[in-house]
Short mmCIF file of C-alpha atoms and ligand atoms in Angstrom, two decimals:
data_model
loop_
_atom_site.label_atom_id
_atom_site.label_comp_id
_atom_site.label_asym_id
_atom_site.label_seq_id
_atom_site.Cartn_x
_atom_site.Cartn_y
_atom_site.Cartn_z
CA UNK A 1 0.00 0.00 0.00
CA UNK A 2 1.26 3.42 -0.95
CA UNK A 3 2.41 5.99 1.61
CA UNK A 4 1.22 9.50 0.89
CA UNK A 5 3.52 12.14 2.28
CA UNK A 6 2.43 15.72 2.64
CA UNK A 7 2.98 17.89 -0.42
CA UNK A 8 4.23 20.93 1.49
CA UNK A 9 7.93 21.20 2.33
CA UNK A 10 10.27 23.01 4.70
CA UNK A 11 9.69 26.36 2.99
CA UNK A 12 5.94 26.20 3.67
CA UNK A 13 6.46 25.00 7.24
CA UNK A 14 8.77 27.95 7.98
CA UNK A 15 6.27 30.32 6.38
CA UNK A 16 3.28 28.98 8.29
CA UNK A 17 5.12 29.17 11.62
CA UNK A 18 6.18 32.72 10.86
CA UNK A 19 2.56 33.64 10.10
CA UNK A 20 0.76 31.76 12.89
CA UNK A 21 3.40 31.11 15.54
CA UNK A 22 4.47 27.83 17.11
CA UNK A 23 3.50 25.23 17.93
CA UNK A 24 0.90 24.56 15.25
CA UNK A 25 -0.81 21.77 13.35
CA UNK A 26 -0.37 21.88 9.58
CA UNK A 27 -2.59 19.62 7.44
CA UNK A 28 -2.44 18.72 3.75
CA UNK A 29 -5.97 18.03 2.53
CA UNK A 30 -4.69 16.27 -0.60
CA UNK A 31 -3.44 13.38 1.57
CA UNK A 32 -6.90 12.98 3.12
CA UNK A 33 -8.48 12.97 -0.35
CA UNK A 34 -6.13 10.23 -1.54
CA UNK A 35 -6.81 8.11 1.52
CA UNK A 36 -10.55 8.47 0.98
CA UNK A 37 -9.97 7.39 -2.62
CA UNK A 38 -8.28 4.19 -1.40
CA UNK A 39 -11.54 3.08 0.26
CA UNK A 40 -13.95 3.90 -2.56
CA UNK A 41 -14.83 0.22 -3.15
CA UNK A 42 -16.77 0.16 0.13
CA UNK A 43 -20.41 1.25 -0.24
CA UNK A 44 -20.20 3.57 2.77
CA UNK A 45 -17.11 5.23 4.22
CA UNK A 46 -18.03 6.55 7.66
CA UNK A 47 -15.33 8.81 9.07
CA UNK A 48 -14.60 8.19 12.76
CA UNK A 49 -14.25 11.90 13.50
CA UNK A 50 -12.66 11.34 16.90
CA UNK A 51 -9.36 11.04 15.02
CA UNK A 52 -9.46 14.69 13.86
CA UNK A 53 -12.80 16.42 14.35
CA UNK A 54 -12.13 19.95 13.09
CA UNK A 55 -15.42 21.06 11.58
CA UNK A 56 -13.61 22.43 8.52
CA UNK A 57 -12.16 19.00 7.82
CA UNK A 58 -15.56 17.41 8.40
CA UNK A 59 -17.35 19.66 5.93
CA UNK A 60 -14.73 18.95 3.26
CA UNK A 61 -15.11 15.22 3.87
CA UNK A 62 -18.88 15.55 3.60
CA UNK A 63 -18.44 17.12 0.16
CA UNK A 64 -16.41 14.06 -0.81
CA UNK A 65 -19.37 11.82 0.03
CA UNK A 66 -18.43 10.48 3.45
CA UNK A 67 -20.82 9.64 6.28
CA UNK A 68 -19.71 10.34 9.83
CA UNK A 69 -19.52 8.65 13.22
CA UNK A 70 -20.22 10.58 16.44
CA UNK A 71 -19.25 9.20 19.84
CA UNK A 72 -20.62 12.04 21.98
CA UNK A 73 -23.11 14.87 21.98
CA UNK A 74 -20.23 17.20 21.05
CA UNK A 75 -19.41 15.12 18.00
CA UNK A 76 -23.08 15.19 16.93
CA UNK A 77 -22.98 18.98 17.18
CA UNK A 78 -19.78 19.10 15.12
CA UNK A 79 -21.26 16.86 12.43
CA UNK A 80 -24.43 18.97 12.20
CA UNK A 81 -22.36 22.17 12.03
CA UNK A 82 -20.34 20.63 9.21
CA UNK A 83 -23.59 20.21 7.28
CA UNK A 84 -24.14 16.47 7.61
CA UNK A 85 -27.80 15.45 7.42
CA UNK A 86 -28.89 13.60 10.57
CA UNK A 87 -29.28 10.41 8.51
CA UNK A 88 -25.56 10.62 7.59
CA UNK A 89 -24.52 10.66 11.25
CA UNK A 90 -24.41 7.64 13.52
CA UNK A 91 -24.12 7.96 17.29
CA UNK A 92 -21.84 5.12 18.42
CA UNK A 93 -21.33 4.64 22.15
CA UNK A 94 -21.78 2.33 25.11
CA UNK A 95 -23.92 4.79 27.06
CA UNK A 96 -26.21 7.74 26.45
CA UNK A 97 -25.49 10.82 28.43
CA UNK A 98 -28.42 13.23 28.77
CA UNK A 99 -27.17 15.65 26.10
CA UNK A 100 -26.68 12.89 23.54
CA UNK A 101 -30.15 11.46 24.14
CA UNK A 102 -31.70 14.90 23.62
CA UNK A 103 -29.84 15.43 20.34
CA UNK A 104 -30.60 11.92 19.06
CA UNK A 105 -34.29 12.53 19.74
CA UNK A 106 -34.37 16.06 18.35
CA UNK A 107 -32.66 15.12 15.07
CA UNK A 108 -33.64 11.42 14.76
CA UNK A 109 -30.02 10.39 14.55
CA UNK A 110 -29.37 6.69 13.89
CA UNK A 111 -27.80 4.96 16.87
CA UNK A 112 -25.21 2.22 17.26
CA UNK A 113 -25.90 0.67 20.64
CA UNK A 114 -23.19 -0.85 22.81
CA UNK A 115 -25.29 -1.96 25.79
CA UNK A 116 -28.81 -3.21 26.46
CA UNK A 117 -29.32 -0.22 28.76
CA UNK A 118 -29.07 2.03 25.73
CA UNK A 119 -31.94 0.12 24.14
CA UNK A 120 -34.06 0.56 27.26
CA UNK A 121 -33.24 4.28 27.43
CA UNK A 122 -34.12 4.83 23.77
CA UNK A 123 -37.44 3.13 24.34
CA UNK A 124 -38.16 5.07 27.56
CA UNK A 125 -37.42 8.33 25.77
CA UNK A 126 -39.87 7.39 23.01
CA UNK A 127 -37.16 7.54 20.36
CA UNK A 128 -37.66 5.57 17.17
CA UNK A 129 -34.48 5.48 15.11
CA UNK A 130 -32.79 2.85 12.96
CA UNK A 131 -30.46 0.71 15.06
CA UNK A 132 -27.00 -0.67 14.65
CA UNK A 133 -25.65 -3.09 17.25
CA UNK A 134 -21.96 -2.96 18.03
CA UNK A 135 -20.81 -6.46 18.86
CA UNK A 136 -17.75 -7.40 20.86
CA UNK A 137 -16.74 -10.60 19.05
CA UNK A 138 -14.74 -11.88 22.05
CA UNK A 139 -11.33 -10.76 20.76
CA UNK A 140 -9.65 -7.49 19.89
CA UNK A 141 -6.36 -5.96 18.83
CA UNK A 142 -4.75 -2.52 18.45
CA UNK A 143 -1.35 -0.82 18.25
CA UNK A 144 -1.42 -0.64 22.07
CA UNK A 145 -3.37 -2.49 24.74
CA UNK A 146 -5.06 0.84 25.47
CA UNK A 147 -6.79 0.83 22.08
CA UNK A 148 -7.83 -2.83 22.00
CA UNK A 149 -11.63 -2.67 21.93
CA UNK A 150 -12.57 -6.36 22.00
CA UNK A 151 -12.48 -9.30 24.40
CA UNK A 152 -13.60 -9.77 27.98
CA UNK A 153 -11.57 -6.85 29.35
CA UNK A 154 -13.01 -4.33 26.93
CA UNK A 155 -15.98 -2.16 27.86
CA UNK A 156 -17.05 -1.78 24.24
CA UNK A 157 -20.01 -3.27 22.48
CA UNK A 158 -22.52 -5.99 23.25
CA UNK A 159 -20.96 -9.33 24.15
CA UNK A 160 -21.40 -11.69 21.18
CA UNK A 161 -23.22 -14.28 23.29
CA UNK A 162 -25.86 -11.71 24.24
CA UNK A 163 -26.62 -10.45 20.77
CA UNK A 164 -29.54 -12.78 20.09
CA UNK A 165 -31.49 -11.82 23.22
CA UNK A 166 -30.79 -8.12 22.66
CA UNK A 167 -31.90 -8.35 19.02
CA UNK A 168 -35.14 -10.08 20.05
CA UNK A 169 -35.82 -7.42 22.68
CA UNK A 170 -35.16 -4.67 20.18
CA UNK A 171 -37.58 -6.18 17.69
CA UNK A 172 -40.19 -6.67 20.40
CA UNK A 173 -39.91 -2.97 21.26
CA UNK A 174 -40.46 -2.11 17.59
CA UNK A 175 -36.90 -1.22 16.60
CA UNK A 176 -35.43 -2.21 13.25
CA UNK A 177 -31.87 -3.51 13.40
CA UNK A 178 -30.37 -2.33 10.15
CA UNK A 179 -26.72 -2.89 10.76
CA UNK A 180 -24.28 -5.09 12.66
CA UNK A 181 -20.98 -3.47 13.58
CA UNK A 182 -17.67 -4.62 14.98
CA UNK A 183 -14.58 -2.59 15.75
CA UNK A 184 -11.82 -4.59 17.43
CA UNK A 185 -9.31 -1.80 18.01
CA UNK A 186 -7.31 1.04 16.54
CA UNK A 187 -4.18 0.63 14.42
CA UNK A 188 -4.59 -3.12 14.14
CA UNK A 189 -3.19 -5.34 11.39
CA UNK A 190 -4.39 -7.57 8.58
CA UNK A 191 -4.14 -10.82 10.52
CA UNK A 192 -6.32 -9.59 13.38
CA UNK A 193 -8.76 -7.62 11.25
CA UNK A 194 -9.35 -10.62 9.00
CA UNK A 195 -10.50 -12.70 12.01
CA UNK A 196 -13.52 -10.39 12.23
CA UNK A 197 -14.92 -11.64 8.92
CA UNK A 198 -15.90 -15.11 10.09
CA UNK A 199 -16.97 -13.70 13.48
CA UNK A 200 -19.37 -11.38 11.67
CA UNK A 201 -20.75 -14.18 9.52
CA UNK A 202 -21.40 -16.18 12.66
CA UNK A 203 -23.27 -13.25 14.25
CA UNK A 204 -25.68 -12.46 11.44
CA UNK A 205 -28.22 -15.25 12.18
CA UNK A 206 -28.53 -13.93 15.76
CA UNK A 207 -29.42 -10.43 14.56
CA UNK A 208 -32.46 -10.25 12.33
CA UNK A 209 -33.78 -10.36 8.80
CA UNK A 210 -33.93 -6.57 8.39
CA UNK A 211 -30.18 -6.07 8.21
CA UNK A 212 -29.18 -3.90 5.28
CA UNK A 213 -25.57 -3.13 6.21
CA UNK A 214 -22.60 -4.68 7.92
CA UNK A 215 -19.99 -2.31 9.30
CA UNK A 216 -16.46 -3.64 9.51
CA UNK A 217 -15.35 -0.83 11.86
CA UNK A 218 -12.07 1.06 11.62
CA UNK A 219 -8.65 0.03 12.85
CA UNK A 220 -6.83 0.22 9.49
CA UNK A 221 -3.15 0.76 10.27
CA UNK A 222 -0.69 3.33 8.92
CA UNK A 223 3.08 2.95 9.05
CA UNK A 224 4.61 5.62 11.26
CA UNK A 225 8.21 4.50 10.70
CA UNK A 226 9.86 5.83 7.56
CA UNK A 227 10.72 3.10 5.05
CA UNK A 228 8.55 0.54 6.82
CA UNK A 229 5.80 -0.78 4.58
CA UNK A 230 2.32 -1.03 5.94
CA UNK A 231 1.42 -4.71 6.20
CA UNK A 232 -2.17 -4.01 5.19
CA UNK A 233 -3.22 -5.20 1.76
CA UNK A 234 -6.38 -3.13 1.29
CA UNK A 235 -7.43 -4.92 -1.92
CA UNK A 236 -7.27 -8.27 -0.16
CA UNK A 237 -9.07 -6.84 2.86
CA UNK A 238 -11.90 -5.51 0.71
CA UNK A 239 -12.20 -8.76 -1.27
CA UNK A 240 -12.45 -10.76 1.93
CA UNK A 241 -15.33 -8.60 3.16
CA UNK A 242 -16.97 -8.43 -0.24
CA UNK A 243 -17.07 -12.23 -0.41
CA UNK A 244 -18.51 -12.36 3.10
CA UNK A 245 -21.08 -9.76 2.11
CA UNK A 246 -22.15 -11.91 -0.86
CA UNK A 247 -22.57 -14.97 1.35
CA UNK A 248 -24.52 -12.98 3.97
CA UNK A 249 -26.74 -11.38 1.30
CA UNK A 250 -27.52 -14.80 -0.09
CA UNK A 251 -28.28 -16.26 3.33
CA UNK A 252 -30.73 -13.53 4.30
CA UNK A 253 -32.21 -13.13 0.83
CA UNK A 254 -31.39 -9.51 0.02
CA UNK A 255 -28.41 -7.34 -0.74
CA UNK A 256 -26.26 -6.07 2.11
CA UNK A 257 -24.12 -2.91 2.00
CA UNK A 258 -20.55 -2.86 3.22
CA UNK A 259 -19.49 -0.01 5.51
CA UNK A 260 -16.00 0.85 6.76
CA UNK A 261 -15.33 3.29 9.61
CA UNK A 262 -11.77 4.58 9.49
CA UNK A 263 -10.34 7.36 11.59
CA UNK A 264 -6.55 7.10 11.70
CA UNK A 265 -6.21 5.81 8.13
CA UNK A 266 -7.76 8.94 6.59
CA UNK A 267 -5.92 11.61 8.52
CA UNK A 268 -2.75 10.35 10.27
CA UNK A 269 -0.31 11.14 7.47
CA UNK A 270 -1.98 14.41 6.50
CA UNK A 271 -0.57 16.56 9.29
CA UNK A 272 2.61 17.65 11.03
CA UNK A 273 3.02 19.28 14.42
CA UNK A 274 5.57 22.06 13.98
CA UNK A 275 7.38 23.31 17.08
CA UNK A 276 10.39 25.46 17.80
CA UNK A 277 13.48 24.31 19.68
CA UNK A 278 13.70 26.57 22.73
CA UNK A 279 16.58 24.95 24.63
CA UNK A 280 19.41 22.53 23.87
CA UNK A 281 21.00 21.04 26.96
CA UNK A 282 23.03 18.13 28.26
CA UNK A 283 22.02 15.85 31.11
CA UNK A 284 25.13 13.83 31.79
CA UNK A 285 25.78 12.07 28.49
CA UNK A 286 22.30 12.78 27.08
CA UNK A 287 21.50 15.68 24.77
CA UNK A 288 17.99 17.17 25.05
CA UNK A 289 16.12 19.27 22.53
CA UNK A 290 13.35 21.06 24.42
CA UNK A 291 10.57 22.33 22.17
CA UNK A 292 7.52 24.54 22.70
CA UNK A 293 5.03 21.68 22.10
CA UNK A 294 4.32 19.07 24.76
CA UNK A 295 2.06 16.15 25.46
CA UNK A 296 -0.65 18.74 25.97
CA UNK A 297 -0.45 19.01 22.17
CA UNK A 298 0.44 15.48 21.03
CA UNK A 299 -0.09 12.90 23.74
CA UNK A 300 0.48 9.73 21.69
CA UNK A 301 4.15 9.17 22.63
CA UNK A 302 3.47 9.73 26.36
CA UNK A 303 0.22 7.79 26.44
CA UNK A 304 0.94 4.87 24.11
CA UNK A 305 4.71 5.00 23.64
CA UNK A 306 3.81 5.77 20.02
CA UNK A 307 6.55 6.47 17.49
CA UNK A 308 6.47 9.56 15.25
CA UNK A 309 9.08 10.44 12.67
CA UNK A 310 10.86 13.70 13.61
CA UNK A 311 12.78 16.09 11.40
CA UNK A 312 14.50 19.42 11.94
CA UNK A 313 14.49 22.55 9.82
CA UNK A 314 17.26 25.12 10.21
CA UNK A 315 16.04 28.69 10.67
CA UNK A 316 19.42 30.26 9.93
CA UNK A 317 19.86 28.93 6.41
CA UNK A 318 22.93 27.15 7.71
CA UNK A 319 23.47 23.49 6.90
CA UNK A 320 22.24 21.36 9.77
CA UNK A 321 25.01 19.81 11.83
CA UNK A 322 26.06 16.15 11.82
CA UNK A 323 23.69 13.58 13.30
CA UNK A 324 23.64 13.19 17.07
CA UNK A 325 21.62 11.17 19.55
CA UNK A 326 19.02 13.49 21.02
CA UNK A 327 16.03 13.18 23.32
CA UNK A 328 13.09 15.36 22.32
CA UNK A 329 11.01 16.76 25.16
CA UNK A 330 8.44 19.49 25.73
CA UNK A 331 7.87 22.40 28.08
CA UNK A 332 5.57 20.80 30.65
CA UNK A 333 6.26 20.51 34.34
CA UNK A 334 5.98 16.73 33.99
CA UNK A 335 8.84 14.29 33.47
CA UNK A 336 6.80 12.16 31.06
CA UNK A 337 6.66 15.07 28.61
CA UNK A 338 8.99 13.37 26.15
CA UNK A 339 8.29 12.70 22.47
CA UNK A 340 10.96 10.03 22.16
CA UNK A 341 9.75 7.32 24.51
CA UNK A 342 8.57 3.76 24.25
CA UNK A 343 5.53 2.03 25.70
CA UNK A 344 5.94 1.91 29.48
CA UNK A 345 7.68 5.29 29.53
CA UNK A 346 11.26 4.29 28.70
CA UNK A 347 12.98 7.40 27.34
CA UNK A 348 15.06 6.76 24.22
CA UNK A 349 17.17 8.99 22.01
CA UNK A 350 16.75 9.57 18.30
CA UNK A 351 19.37 10.20 15.59
CA UNK A 352 18.75 13.82 14.62
CA UNK A 353 20.86 16.58 13.11
CA UNK A 354 22.73 18.78 15.55
CA UNK A 355 20.35 21.70 15.97
CA UNK A 356 20.19 24.98 17.80
CA UNK A 357 17.67 27.15 19.55
CA UNK A 358 15.30 28.68 17.00
CA UNK A 359 15.36 25.72 14.61
CA UNK A 360 12.03 24.07 13.91
CA UNK A 361 11.30 20.53 15.01
CA UNK A 362 8.64 18.77 12.97
CA UNK A 363 6.70 15.79 14.28
CA UNK A 364 5.23 13.90 11.35
CA UNK A 365 2.08 11.83 10.82
CA UNK A 366 0.38 13.63 13.68
CA UNK A 367 -3.07 14.02 12.09
CA UNK A 368 -4.85 11.19 13.90
CA UNK A 369 -5.43 11.43 17.64
CA UNK A 370 -3.19 14.50 17.61
CA UNK A 371 -4.85 17.88 18.02
CA UNK A 372 -8.06 16.21 19.19
CA UNK A 373 -6.36 14.75 22.28
CA UNK A 374 -4.77 18.07 23.27
CA UNK A 375 -5.49 19.57 26.67
CA UNK A 376 -5.01 22.70 28.75
CA UNK A 377 -2.85 20.92 31.35
CA UNK A 378 -0.20 23.27 32.78
CA UNK A 379 -2.57 25.98 31.46
CA UNK A 380 -1.10 25.66 27.98
CA UNK A 381 -3.20 27.00 25.13
CA UNK A 382 -4.60 24.81 22.34
CA UNK A 383 -2.52 25.33 19.20
CA UNK A 384 -3.94 26.58 15.89
CA UNK A 385 -4.69 24.34 12.91
CA UNK A 386 -3.80 25.38 9.38
CA UNK A 387 -4.77 23.61 6.17
CA UNK A 388 -2.67 23.46 3.01
CA UNK A 389 -5.15 23.29 0.16
CA UNK A 390 -4.62 24.21 -3.48
CA UNK A 391 -1.20 25.59 -2.52
CA UNK A 392 -2.72 28.07 -0.04
CA UNK A 393 -2.58 28.37 3.71
CA UNK A 394 -6.08 28.23 5.20
CA UNK A 395 -6.47 28.71 8.96
CA UNK A 396 -9.07 26.24 10.24
CA UNK A 397 -8.67 26.88 13.97
CA UNK A 398 -7.27 29.91 15.79
CA UNK A 399 -4.85 29.61 18.67
CA UNK A 400 -6.81 29.57 21.91
CA UNK A 401 -6.44 32.73 24.00
CA UNK A 402 -5.87 33.04 27.74
CA UNK A 403 -9.29 34.72 27.97
CA UNK A 404 -10.95 31.69 26.33
CA UNK A 405 -9.11 29.32 28.63
CA UNK A 406 -10.25 31.23 31.73
CA UNK A 407 -13.71 32.29 30.58
CA UNK A 408 -15.77 29.85 32.65
CA UNK A 409 -13.72 30.45 35.78
CA UNK A 410 -13.60 34.23 35.54
CA UNK A 411 -17.39 34.21 35.30
CA UNK A 412 -17.37 33.57 39.06
CA UNK A 413 -14.61 36.00 40.12
C1 LIG B 1 -16.33 2.61 17.10
C2 LIG B 1 -15.08 3.06 16.46
N1 LIG B 1 -15.03 3.12 15.13
C3 LIG B 1 -13.92 3.56 14.48
C4 LIG B 1 -12.80 3.93 15.18
C5 LIG B 1 -11.62 4.41 14.42
O1 LIG B 1 -10.50 3.65 14.61
P1 LIG B 1 -9.23 3.95 13.72
O2 LIG B 1 -8.87 5.37 13.95
O3 LIG B 1 -8.19 3.01 14.17
O4 LIG B 1 -9.63 3.69 12.31
C6 LIG B 1 -12.80 3.86 16.58
C7 LIG B 1 -11.60 4.22 17.35
O5 LIG B 1 -11.12 3.46 18.17
C8 LIG B 1 -13.97 3.41 17.24
O6 LIG B 1 -14.03 3.33 18.58
#
């Protein structure tokens, strides 16, 4: 499978930082378009917006024909603001909070239920919407244990052995189960994802005759390490599901649509986090580059031990120095604020050019679970997001201000 690198280069990154300050998120929409194109064989591509929910990205994806997943009331609001029709949105969760239930009712948003309590609450609220059931097939897999969403230790979905009873209850209450859904984890691999096919085929008889769609979930991997090929053969993956779809369609007597629900796959490679080196210092034998972005911006290395390719851009037009071993860390008052660490928190160094204060440090493939997982910890402001589209710089989110950060507290001073 092809890797799509961003089409902007160092010149554009320097320019955008000079215009909008650092740190910032810089997206290339062309990469997202190409990734969407890779999945065109599926009947429905439902974007799991949790990966990068900027409303300006969502509206562009809507124009390209995508449907959208929403895992919270806030994500429903984002999808509506981006212009999605309620029927193009699906609320996927294991609980309803009050706000979500109100929005589902008000807009008749289709729901993907992950617990029998959700069914009861829909019924109590007098809501009649098409139903999907998310099934935990009894196994899961992801790039980290923290993103494995299947098996007995996962909170997600309806346990496969309980599907039949839930489906019967739903029918008895007058709901139509249109879709069966599984999502075993994020950043999985071909071997694990392919196990879902036979699990899904085994589940269909327990659901009901009104199924019109099966959703294969997300989890499609991307390769974060340069030069490392993604082990995912998308053509083979699609064929496997398409064959299953044909068998299922035949067994229930009508045609079934195939839905895929990617998050990471569409956006990961589309974005870099650009930061500035603000200190270069030695700790014994270790060299540290301290930058003005921290895990309050990109939490993946600290939270999952995730690897991101890092490059450096000289701001002085000088050639970058020879390669050295450097540890890249952020500004937070928190020792885990290190971008070069492995799962479990082991700090490691990276071969990087010898750099100096003022040079830019670029963290690549930061589009998925990047900006969206940012926080105000240490009272750091959320960074701006800029889109590179048709060779122009388009701001899609301003830098947060101190006033915005403090607004709800100052209201009581
Ligand atoms: C229900 C559901 N669908 C889709 C996704 C997207 O996963 P990924 O970003 O790995 O494609 C997730 C994320 O874990 C999810 O929980």
